mmCIF file with all atom_site columns, C-alpha atoms in Angstrom:
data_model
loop_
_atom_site.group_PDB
_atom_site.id
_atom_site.type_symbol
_atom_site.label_atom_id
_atom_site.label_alt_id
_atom_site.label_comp_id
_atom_site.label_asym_id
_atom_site.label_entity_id
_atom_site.label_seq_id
_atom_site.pdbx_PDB_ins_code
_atom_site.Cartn_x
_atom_site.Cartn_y
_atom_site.Cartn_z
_atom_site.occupancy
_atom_site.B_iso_or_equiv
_atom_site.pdbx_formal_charge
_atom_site.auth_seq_id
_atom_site.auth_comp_id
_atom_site.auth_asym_id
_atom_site.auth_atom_id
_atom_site.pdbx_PDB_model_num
ATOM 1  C CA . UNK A 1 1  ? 0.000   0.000  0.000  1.00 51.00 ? 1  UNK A CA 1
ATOM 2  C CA . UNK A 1 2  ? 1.823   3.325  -1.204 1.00 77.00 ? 2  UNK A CA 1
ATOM 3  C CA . UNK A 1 3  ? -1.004  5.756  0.351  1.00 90.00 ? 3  UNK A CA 1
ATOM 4  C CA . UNK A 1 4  ? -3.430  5.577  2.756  1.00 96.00 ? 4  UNK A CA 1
ATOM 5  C CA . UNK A 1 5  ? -7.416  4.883  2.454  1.00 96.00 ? 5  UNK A CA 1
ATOM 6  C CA . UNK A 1 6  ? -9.970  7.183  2.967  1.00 98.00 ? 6  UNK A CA 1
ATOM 7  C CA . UNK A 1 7  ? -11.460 6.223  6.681  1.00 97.00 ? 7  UNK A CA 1
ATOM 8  C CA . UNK A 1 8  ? -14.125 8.629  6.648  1.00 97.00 ? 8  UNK A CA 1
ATOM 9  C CA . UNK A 1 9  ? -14.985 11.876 5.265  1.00 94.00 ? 9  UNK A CA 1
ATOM 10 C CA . UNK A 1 10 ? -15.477 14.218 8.394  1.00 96.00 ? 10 UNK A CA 1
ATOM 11 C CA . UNK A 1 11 ? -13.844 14.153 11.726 1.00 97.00 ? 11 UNK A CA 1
ATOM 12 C CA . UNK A 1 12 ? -13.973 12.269 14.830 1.00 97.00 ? 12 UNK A CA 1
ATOM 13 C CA . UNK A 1 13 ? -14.176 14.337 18.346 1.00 98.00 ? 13 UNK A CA 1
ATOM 14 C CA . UNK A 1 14 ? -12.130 12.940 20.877 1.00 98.00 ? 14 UNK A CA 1
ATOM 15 C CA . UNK A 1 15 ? -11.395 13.655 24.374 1.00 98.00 ? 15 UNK A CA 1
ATOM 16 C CA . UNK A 1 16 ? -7.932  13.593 24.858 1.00 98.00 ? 16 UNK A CA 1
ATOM 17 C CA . UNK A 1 17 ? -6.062  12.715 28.733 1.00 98.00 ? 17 UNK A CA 1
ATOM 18 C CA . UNK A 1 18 ? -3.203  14.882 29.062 1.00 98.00 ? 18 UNK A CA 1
ATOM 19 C CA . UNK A 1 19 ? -0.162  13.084 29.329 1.00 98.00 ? 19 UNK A CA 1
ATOM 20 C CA . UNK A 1 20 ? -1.669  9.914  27.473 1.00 98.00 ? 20 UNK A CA 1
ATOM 21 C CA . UNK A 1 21 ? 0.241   8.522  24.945 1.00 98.00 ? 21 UNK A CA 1
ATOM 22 C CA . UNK A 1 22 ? -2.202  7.434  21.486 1.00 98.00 ? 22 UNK A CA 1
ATOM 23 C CA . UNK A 1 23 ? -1.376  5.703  18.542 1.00 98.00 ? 23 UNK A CA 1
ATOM 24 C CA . UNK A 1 24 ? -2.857  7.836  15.674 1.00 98.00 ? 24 UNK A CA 1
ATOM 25 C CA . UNK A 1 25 ? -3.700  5.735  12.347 1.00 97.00 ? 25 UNK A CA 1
ATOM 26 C CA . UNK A 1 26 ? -1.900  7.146  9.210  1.00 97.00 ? 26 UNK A CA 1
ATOM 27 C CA . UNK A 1 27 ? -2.925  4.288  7.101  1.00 96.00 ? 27 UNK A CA 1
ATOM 28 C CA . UNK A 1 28 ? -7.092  4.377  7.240  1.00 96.00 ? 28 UNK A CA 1
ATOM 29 C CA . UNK A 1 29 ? -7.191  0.279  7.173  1.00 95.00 ? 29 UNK A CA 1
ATOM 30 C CA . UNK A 1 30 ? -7.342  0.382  11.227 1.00 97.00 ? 30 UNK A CA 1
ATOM 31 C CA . UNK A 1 31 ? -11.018 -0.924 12.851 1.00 96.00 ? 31 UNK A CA 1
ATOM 32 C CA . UNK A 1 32 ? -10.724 1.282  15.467 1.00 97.00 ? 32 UNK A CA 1
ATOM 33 C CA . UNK A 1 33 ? -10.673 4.715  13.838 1.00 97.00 ? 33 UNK A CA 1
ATOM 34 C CA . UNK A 1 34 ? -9.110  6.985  14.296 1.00 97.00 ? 34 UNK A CA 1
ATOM 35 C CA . UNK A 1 35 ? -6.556  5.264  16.426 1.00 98.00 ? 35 UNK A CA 1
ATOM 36 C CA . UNK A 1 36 ? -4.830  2.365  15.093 1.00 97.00 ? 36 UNK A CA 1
ATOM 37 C CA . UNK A 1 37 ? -4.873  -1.686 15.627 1.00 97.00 ? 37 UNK A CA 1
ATOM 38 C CA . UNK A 1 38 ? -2.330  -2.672 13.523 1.00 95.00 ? 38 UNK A CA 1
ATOM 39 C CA . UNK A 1 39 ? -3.627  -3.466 10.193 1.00 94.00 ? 39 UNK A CA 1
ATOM 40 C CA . UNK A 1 40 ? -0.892  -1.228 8.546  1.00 94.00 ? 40 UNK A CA 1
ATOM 41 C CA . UNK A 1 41 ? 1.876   -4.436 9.325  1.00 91.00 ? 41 UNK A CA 1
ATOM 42 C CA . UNK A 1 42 ? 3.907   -4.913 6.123  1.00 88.00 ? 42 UNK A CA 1
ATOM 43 C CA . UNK A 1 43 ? 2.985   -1.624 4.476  1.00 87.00 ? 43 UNK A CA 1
ATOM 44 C CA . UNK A 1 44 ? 6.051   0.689  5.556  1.00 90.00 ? 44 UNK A CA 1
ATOM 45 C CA . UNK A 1 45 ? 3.359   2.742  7.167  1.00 94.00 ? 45 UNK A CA 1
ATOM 46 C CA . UNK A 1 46 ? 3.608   3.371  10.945 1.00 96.00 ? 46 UNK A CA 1
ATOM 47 C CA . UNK A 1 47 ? 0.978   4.888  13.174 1.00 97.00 ? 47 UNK A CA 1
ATOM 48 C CA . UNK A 1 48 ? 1.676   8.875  14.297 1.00 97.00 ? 48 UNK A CA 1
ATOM 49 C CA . UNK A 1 49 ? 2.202   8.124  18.293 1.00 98.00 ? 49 UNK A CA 1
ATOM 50 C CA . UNK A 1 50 ? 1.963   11.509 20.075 1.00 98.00 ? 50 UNK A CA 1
ATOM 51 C CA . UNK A 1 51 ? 0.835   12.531 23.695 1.00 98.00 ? 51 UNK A CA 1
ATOM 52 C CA . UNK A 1 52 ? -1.451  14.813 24.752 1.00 98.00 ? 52 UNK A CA 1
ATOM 53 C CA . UNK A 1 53 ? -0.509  17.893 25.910 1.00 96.00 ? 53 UNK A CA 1
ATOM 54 C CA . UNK A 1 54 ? -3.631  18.766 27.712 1.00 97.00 ? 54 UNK A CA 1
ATOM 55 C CA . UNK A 1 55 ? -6.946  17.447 28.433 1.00 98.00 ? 55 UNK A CA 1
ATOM 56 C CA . UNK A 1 56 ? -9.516  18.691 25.737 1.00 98.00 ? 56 UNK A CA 1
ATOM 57 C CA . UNK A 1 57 ? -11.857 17.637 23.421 1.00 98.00 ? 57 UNK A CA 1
ATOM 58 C CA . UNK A 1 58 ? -10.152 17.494 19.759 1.00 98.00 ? 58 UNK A CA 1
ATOM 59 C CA . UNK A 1 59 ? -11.126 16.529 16.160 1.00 98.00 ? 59 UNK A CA 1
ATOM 60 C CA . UNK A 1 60 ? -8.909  13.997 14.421 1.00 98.00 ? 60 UNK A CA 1
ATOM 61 C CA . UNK A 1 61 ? -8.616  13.148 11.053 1.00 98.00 ? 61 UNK A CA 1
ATOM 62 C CA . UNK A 1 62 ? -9.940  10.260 9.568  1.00 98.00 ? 62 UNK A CA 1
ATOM 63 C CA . UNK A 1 63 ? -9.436  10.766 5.916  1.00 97.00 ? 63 UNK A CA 1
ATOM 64 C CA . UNK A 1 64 ? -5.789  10.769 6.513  1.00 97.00 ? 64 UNK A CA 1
ATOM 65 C CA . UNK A 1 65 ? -5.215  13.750 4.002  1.00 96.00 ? 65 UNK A CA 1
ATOM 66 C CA . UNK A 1 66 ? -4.281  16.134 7.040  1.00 97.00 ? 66 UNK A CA 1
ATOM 67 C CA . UNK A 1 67 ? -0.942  18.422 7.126  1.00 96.00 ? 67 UNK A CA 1
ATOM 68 C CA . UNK A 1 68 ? -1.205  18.624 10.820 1.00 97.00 ? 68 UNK A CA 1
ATOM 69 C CA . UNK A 1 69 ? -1.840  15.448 11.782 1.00 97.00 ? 69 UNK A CA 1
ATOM 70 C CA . UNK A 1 70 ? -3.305  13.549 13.888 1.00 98.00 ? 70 UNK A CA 1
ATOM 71 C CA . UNK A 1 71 ? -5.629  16.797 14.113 1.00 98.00 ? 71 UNK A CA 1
ATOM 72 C CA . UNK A 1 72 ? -7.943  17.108 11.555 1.00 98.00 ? 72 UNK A CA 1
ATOM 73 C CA . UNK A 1 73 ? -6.989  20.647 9.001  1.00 98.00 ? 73 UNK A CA 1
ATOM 74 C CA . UNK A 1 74 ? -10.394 20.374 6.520  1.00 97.00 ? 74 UNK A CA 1
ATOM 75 C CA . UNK A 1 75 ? -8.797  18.370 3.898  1.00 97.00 ? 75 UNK A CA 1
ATOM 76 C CA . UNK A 1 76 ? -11.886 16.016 4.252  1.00 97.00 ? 76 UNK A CA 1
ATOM 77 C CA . UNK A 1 77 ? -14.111 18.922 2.209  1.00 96.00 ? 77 UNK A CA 1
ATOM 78 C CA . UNK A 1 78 ? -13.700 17.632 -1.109 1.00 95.00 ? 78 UNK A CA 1
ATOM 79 C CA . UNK A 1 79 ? -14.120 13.843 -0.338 1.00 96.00 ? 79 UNK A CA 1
ATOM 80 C CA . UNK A 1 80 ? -17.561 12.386 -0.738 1.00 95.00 ? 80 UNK A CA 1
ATOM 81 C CA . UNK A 1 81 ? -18.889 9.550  0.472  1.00 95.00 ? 81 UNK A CA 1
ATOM 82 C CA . UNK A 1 82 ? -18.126 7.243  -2.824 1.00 96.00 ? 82 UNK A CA 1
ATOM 83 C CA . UNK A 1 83 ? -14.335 7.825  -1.242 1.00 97.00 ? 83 UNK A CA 1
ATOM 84 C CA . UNK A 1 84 ? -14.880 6.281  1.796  1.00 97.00 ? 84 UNK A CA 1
ATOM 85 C CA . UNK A 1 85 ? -12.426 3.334  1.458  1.00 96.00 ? 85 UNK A CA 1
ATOM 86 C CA . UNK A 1 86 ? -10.304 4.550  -1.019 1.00 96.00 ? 86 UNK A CA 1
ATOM 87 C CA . UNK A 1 87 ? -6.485  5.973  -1.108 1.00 96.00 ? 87 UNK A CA 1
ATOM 88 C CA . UNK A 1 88 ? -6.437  9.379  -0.832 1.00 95.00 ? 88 UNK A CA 1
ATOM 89 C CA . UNK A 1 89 ? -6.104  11.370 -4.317 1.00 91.00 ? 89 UNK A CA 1
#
């Protein structure tokens, strides 16, 4: 797999534990969206670990096209619903 799949096409609010340490997925095969379980083994992806530097509620990115990731930036916008499962353009 050379990019990642389209997970969904909006964002998923999550309340982040400060200090926790998540496991963001960059690849969009994961089951447990938006964090990941694994499914990218063998694809020379790797999940975006990263800890929380506050307790809040925060939007991550399941369409994977971010810049800013794990944090969702709009690029879902253009993506419709026939995407859903697909690599990102």
């Amino acid at each position: 797999m050379s990019k990642p799949i389209i997970a969904g096409n909006s964002p998923v609010p999550i309340e982040l534990e400060e200090g926790k340490t998540y496991a963001f997925c960059t690849c969009g095969h994961s089951e447990t969206q938006p964090f990941c379980d694994g499914k990218h083994a063998g694809s020379g992806m790797a999940p975006k670990v990263f800890k929380a530097e506050k307790s809040e509620k925060a939007w991550l990115c399941q369409c994977k096209a971010t810049t800013n990731a794990p944090f969702c930036d709009g690029s879902h916008k253009p993506f419709g619903d026939d995407q859903v499962g697909q690599p990102i353009p």
